[in-house]
PDB file of C-alpha atoms in Angstrom:
ATOM      1  CA  MET A   1      -3.181   5.179   4.710  1.00 51.00           C
ATOM      2  CA  SER A   2      -4.106   7.106   7.454  1.00 48.00           C
ATOM      3  CA  THR A   3      -4.678  10.868   6.879  1.00 47.00           C
ATOM      4  CA  GLN A   4      -4.480  11.831  10.475  1.00 60.00           C
ATOM      5  CA  ALA A   5      -1.653  14.347  11.336  1.00 77.00           C
ATOM      6  CA  VAL A   6       1.825  13.486  10.756  1.00 88.00           C
ATOM      7  CA  ASP A   7       4.413  15.023  12.452  1.00 93.00           C
ATOM      8  CA  PHE A   8       7.133  15.629  10.094  1.00 96.00           C
ATOM      9  CA  ASP A   9      10.183  15.924  12.239  1.00 96.00           C
ATOM     10  CA  THR A  10       9.117  12.394  13.720  1.00 96.00           C
ATOM     11  CA  LEU A  11       8.771  10.903  10.643  1.00 97.00           C
ATOM     12  CA  ARG A  12      12.169  11.853   9.528  1.00 96.00           C
ATOM     13  CA  THR A  13      13.536  10.798  13.006  1.00 97.00           C
ATOM     14  CA  GLU A  14      11.975   7.492  12.292  1.00 97.00           C
ATOM     15  CA  LEU A  15      13.268   7.118   8.821  1.00 97.00           C
ATOM     16  CA  GLN A  16      16.632   7.818   9.999  1.00 96.00           C
ATOM     17  CA  ARG A  17      16.410   4.935  12.850  1.00 96.00           C
ATOM     18  CA  ALA A  18      14.948   2.557  10.043  1.00 96.00           C
ATOM     19  CA  LEU A  19      18.255   2.908   8.279  1.00 96.00           C
ATOM     20  CA  ARG A  20      19.665   0.508  10.842  1.00 96.00           C
ATOM     21  CA  HIS A  21      17.015  -2.255  10.175  1.00 96.00           C
ATOM     22  CA  GLY A  22      15.388  -1.306   6.686  1.00 96.00           C
ATOM     23  CA  THR A  23      11.733  -1.170   6.094  1.00 97.00           C
ATOM     24  CA  ARG A  24      10.608  -4.343   4.599  1.00 97.00           C
ATOM     25  CA  ALA A  25       7.887  -5.660   6.558  1.00 97.00           C
ATOM     26  CA  ALA A  26       9.639  -8.262   8.480  1.00 96.00           C
ATOM     27  CA  SER A  27      11.657  -5.353  10.073  1.00 96.00           C
ATOM     28  CA  LEU A  28       8.689  -2.937  10.690  1.00 97.00           C
ATOM     29  CA  VAL A  29       7.059  -5.814  12.660  1.00 97.00           C
ATOM     30  CA  ALA A  30      10.207  -5.845  15.115  1.00 96.00           C
ATOM     31  CA  HIS A  31      10.732  -1.812  14.798  1.00 95.00           C
ATOM     32  CA  THR A  32       7.398  -0.498  14.828  1.00 95.00           C
ATOM     33  CA  GLY A  33       7.876   3.129  14.836  1.00 95.00           C
ATOM     34  CA  LEU A  34       7.276   3.885  11.251  1.00 96.00           C
ATOM     35  CA  VAL A  35       3.905   1.695  11.201  1.00 96.00           C
ATOM     36  CA  ASP A  36       2.878   3.130  14.355  1.00 95.00           C
ATOM     37  CA  LEU A  37       3.571   6.766  12.652  1.00 94.00           C
ATOM     38  CA  LEU A  38       2.354   5.933   9.062  1.00 95.00           C
ATOM     39  CA  TYR A  39      -0.325   2.962   9.620  1.00 93.00           C
ATOM     40  CA  PRO A  40      -1.781   3.788  13.466  1.00 91.00           C
ATOM     41  CA  ALA A  41      -3.725   0.892  14.985  1.00 87.00           C
ATOM     42  CA  GLY A  42      -7.342   1.719  14.898  1.00 84.00           C
ATOM     43  CA  PRO A  43     -10.814   0.805  15.018  1.00 85.00           C
ATOM     44  CA  ASP A  44     -10.321  -1.597  12.412  1.00 84.00           C
ATOM     45  CA  GLY A  45      -8.216  -3.731  14.737  1.00 85.00           C
ATOM     46  CA  LEU A  46      -5.590  -4.865  12.050  1.00 90.00           C
ATOM     47  CA  HIS A  47      -2.730  -6.926  13.277  1.00 94.00           C
ATOM     48  CA  ILE A  48       0.793  -5.244  13.411  1.00 96.00           C
ATOM     49  CA  VAL A  49       1.678  -7.715  10.747  1.00 96.00           C
ATOM     50  CA  ASP A  50      -0.757  -6.057   8.154  1.00 96.00           C
ATOM     51  CA  ARG A  51      -0.320  -2.885   9.383  1.00 97.00           C
ATOM     52  CA  ALA A  52       3.830  -3.439   8.690  1.00 97.00           C
ATOM     53  CA  ILE A  53       3.024  -4.863   5.225  1.00 97.00           C
ATOM     54  CA  ARG A  54       0.729  -1.942   4.361  1.00 96.00           C
ATOM     55  CA  THR A  55       3.420   0.354   5.537  1.00 97.00           C
ATOM     56  CA  ALA A  56       6.418  -1.331   3.690  1.00 97.00           C
ATOM     57  CA  ALA A  57       4.312  -0.961   0.348  1.00 98.00           C
ATOM     58  CA  PHE A  58       3.502   2.458   1.358  1.00 97.00           C
ATOM     59  CA  ILE A  59       7.255   3.484   1.597  1.00 98.00           C
ATOM     60  CA  ALA A  60       8.349   1.206  -1.346  1.00 98.00           C
ATOM     61  CA  GLU A  61       5.823   3.289  -3.706  1.00 98.00           C
ATOM     62  CA  THR A  62       6.674   6.369  -2.317  1.00 98.00           C
ATOM     63  CA  ILE A  63      10.355   5.277  -3.167  1.00 98.00           C
ATOM     64  CA  THR A  64       9.444   4.638  -6.893  1.00 97.00           C
ATOM     65  CA  SER A  65       7.963   8.056  -7.097  1.00 96.00           C
ATOM     66  CA  LEU A  66      11.492   9.941  -6.427  1.00 97.00           C
ATOM     67  CA  ASP A  67      13.836  10.979  -8.751  1.00 96.00           C
ATOM     68  CA  ALA A  68      16.912   9.176  -9.730  1.00 95.00           C
ATOM     69  CA  PRO A  69      19.215   9.069  -7.827  1.00 96.00           C
ATOM     70  CA  SER A  70      17.187   9.363  -4.892  1.00 96.00           C
ATOM     71  CA  ASN A  71      14.769   6.150  -5.567  1.00 97.00           C
ATOM     72  CA  THR A  72      17.640   3.626  -5.999  1.00 97.00           C
ATOM     73  CA  ILE A  73      19.757   5.365  -3.216  1.00 97.00           C
ATOM     74  CA  MET A  74      17.015   4.986  -0.490  1.00 97.00           C
ATOM     75  CA  ALA A  75      15.732   1.411  -1.851  1.00 97.00           C
ATOM     76  CA  ILE A  76      19.404   0.671  -1.204  1.00 97.00           C
ATOM     77  CA  MET A  77      19.649   2.217   2.300  1.00 97.00           C
ATOM     78  CA  LEU A  78      16.480   0.906   3.448  1.00 97.00           C
ATOM     79  CA  CYS A  79      16.767  -2.549   2.220  1.00 97.00           C
ATOM     80  CA  LEU A  80      14.147  -2.470  -0.560  1.00 96.00           C
ATOM     81  CA  LYS A  81      16.226  -3.342  -3.663  1.00 96.00           C
ATOM     82  CA  PRO A  82      16.793  -6.910  -4.487  1.00 95.00           C
ATOM     83  CA  GLY A  83      19.889  -8.149  -2.691  1.00 94.00           C
ATOM     84  CA  THR A  84      20.126  -5.482   0.178  1.00 95.00           C
ATOM     85  CA  SER A  85      18.017  -7.365   2.969  1.00 92.00           C
ATOM     86  CA  ARG A  86      21.121  -8.996   4.474  1.00 91.00           C
ATOM     87  CA  MET A  87      23.663  -6.348   3.930  1.00 95.00           C
ATOM     88  CA  THR A  88      24.692  -4.078   7.003  1.00 95.00           C
ATOM     89  CA  LEU A  89      24.270  -0.481   7.011  1.00 95.00           C
ATOM     90  CA  ALA A  90      27.985   0.106   6.404  1.00 94.00           C
ATOM     91  CA  ILE A  91      27.796  -2.008   3.058  1.00 96.00           C
ATOM     92  CA  ARG A  92      24.767  -0.475   1.920  1.00 96.00           C
ATOM     93  CA  ARG A  93      26.595   2.985   2.608  1.00 95.00           C
ATOM     94  CA  GLU A  94      29.119   2.020   0.462  1.00 95.00           C
ATOM     95  CA  HIS A  95      26.712   0.835  -2.714  1.00 95.00           C
ATOM     96  CA  ALA A  96      24.968   4.201  -2.055  1.00 95.00           C
ATOM     97  CA  ALA A  97      28.229   6.571  -2.159  1.00 95.00           C
ATOM     98  CA  SER A  98      29.590   4.440  -5.057  1.00 95.00           C
ATOM     99  CA  MET A  99      26.598   5.627  -6.889  1.00 93.00           C
ATOM    100  CA  LEU A 100      27.442   9.117  -6.287  1.00 93.00           C
ATOM    101  CA  SER A 101      31.292   8.332  -6.716  1.00 92.00           C
ATOM    102  CA  ILE A 102      32.320   9.380  -3.299  1.00 91.00           C
ATOM    103  CA  GLN A 103      33.524   8.033   0.027  1.00 91.00           C
ATOM    104  CA  PRO A 104      31.090   6.135   2.371  1.00 90.00           C
ATOM    105  CA  GLY A 105      32.295   8.183   5.279  1.00 87.00           C
ATOM    106  CA  THR A 106      31.256  11.474   3.141  1.00 89.00           C
ATOM    107  CA  PHE A 107      27.866  10.292   2.009  1.00 89.00           C
ATOM    108  CA  ARG A 108      27.024   9.311   6.053  1.00 89.00           C
ATOM    109  CA  CYS A 109      28.519  12.918   7.061  1.00 87.00           C
ATOM    110  CA  GLU A 110      27.789  15.547   4.783  1.00 81.00           C
ATOM    111  CA  LYS A 111      24.505  16.926   5.094  1.00 80.00           C
ATOM    112  CA  GLN A 112      23.623  17.036   1.184  1.00 83.00           C
ATOM    113  CA  HIS A 113      23.980  13.469   0.798  1.00 92.00           C
ATOM    114  CA  GLU A 114      22.429  10.703   3.490  1.00 90.00           C
ATOM    115  CA  GLN A 115      20.592  13.092   5.640  1.00 93.00           C
ATOM    116  CA  ALA A 116      18.980  14.949   2.336  1.00 94.00           C
ATOM    117  CA  PHE A 117      17.853  11.833   0.977  1.00 96.00           C
ATOM    118  CA  VAL A 118      16.214  10.675   4.019  1.00 97.00           C
ATOM    119  CA  THR A 119      14.783  14.229   4.050  1.00 96.00           C
ATOM    120  CA  GLU A 120      13.492  14.289   0.653  1.00 97.00           C
ATOM    121  CA  LEU A 121      11.914  10.723   1.303  1.00 98.00           C
ATOM    122  CA  ALA A 122      10.065  11.990   4.470  1.00 97.00           C
ATOM    123  CA  LEU A 123       8.486  14.956   2.482  1.00 97.00           C
ATOM    124  CA  ALA A 124       7.334  12.667  -0.215  1.00 97.00           C
ATOM    125  CA  LEU A 125       6.071  10.347   2.584  1.00 97.00           C
ATOM    126  CA  TYR A 126       4.720  13.175   4.492  1.00 96.00           C
ATOM    127  CA  GLN A 127       2.965  14.810   1.420  1.00 95.00           C
ATOM    128  CA  ARG A 128       1.206  11.408   0.317  1.00 95.00           C
ATOM    129  CA  ALA A 129       0.169  10.473   4.229  1.00 93.00           C
ATOM    130  CA  THR A 130      -1.460  13.992   4.730  1.00 91.00           C
ATOM    131  CA  GLY A 131      -2.733  14.545   1.267  1.00 89.00           C
ATOM    132  CA  THR A 132      -1.025  17.800   1.135  1.00 81.00           C
TER     133      THR A 132
END
């Protein structure tokens, strides 16, 4: 993983965008924002596929380091939990909201829910990526 400067606000924005398609390697190949940020092209000449695989693994490892329920909710939201890869974002929100015993609309719109979980993961990724 690159230890170059990673802008936290850009990282959080790219994570928010990744909710739509998830962060499995196949999705990251098609939507390269997080790959370019967390594993930018360098002199090693790694192909986008290799960088996407490494980025997906980095994100998955970081999610597992989060406390519950953040780890499970973010695995669901980013299509990393088994069985979620073909689910729409709306269905994934329903699953995440049910874990918290709230409505999907509440999960999506209230700052203490979806936005807070994305921010928590962004902070963990930022910490790992920058070594701080």
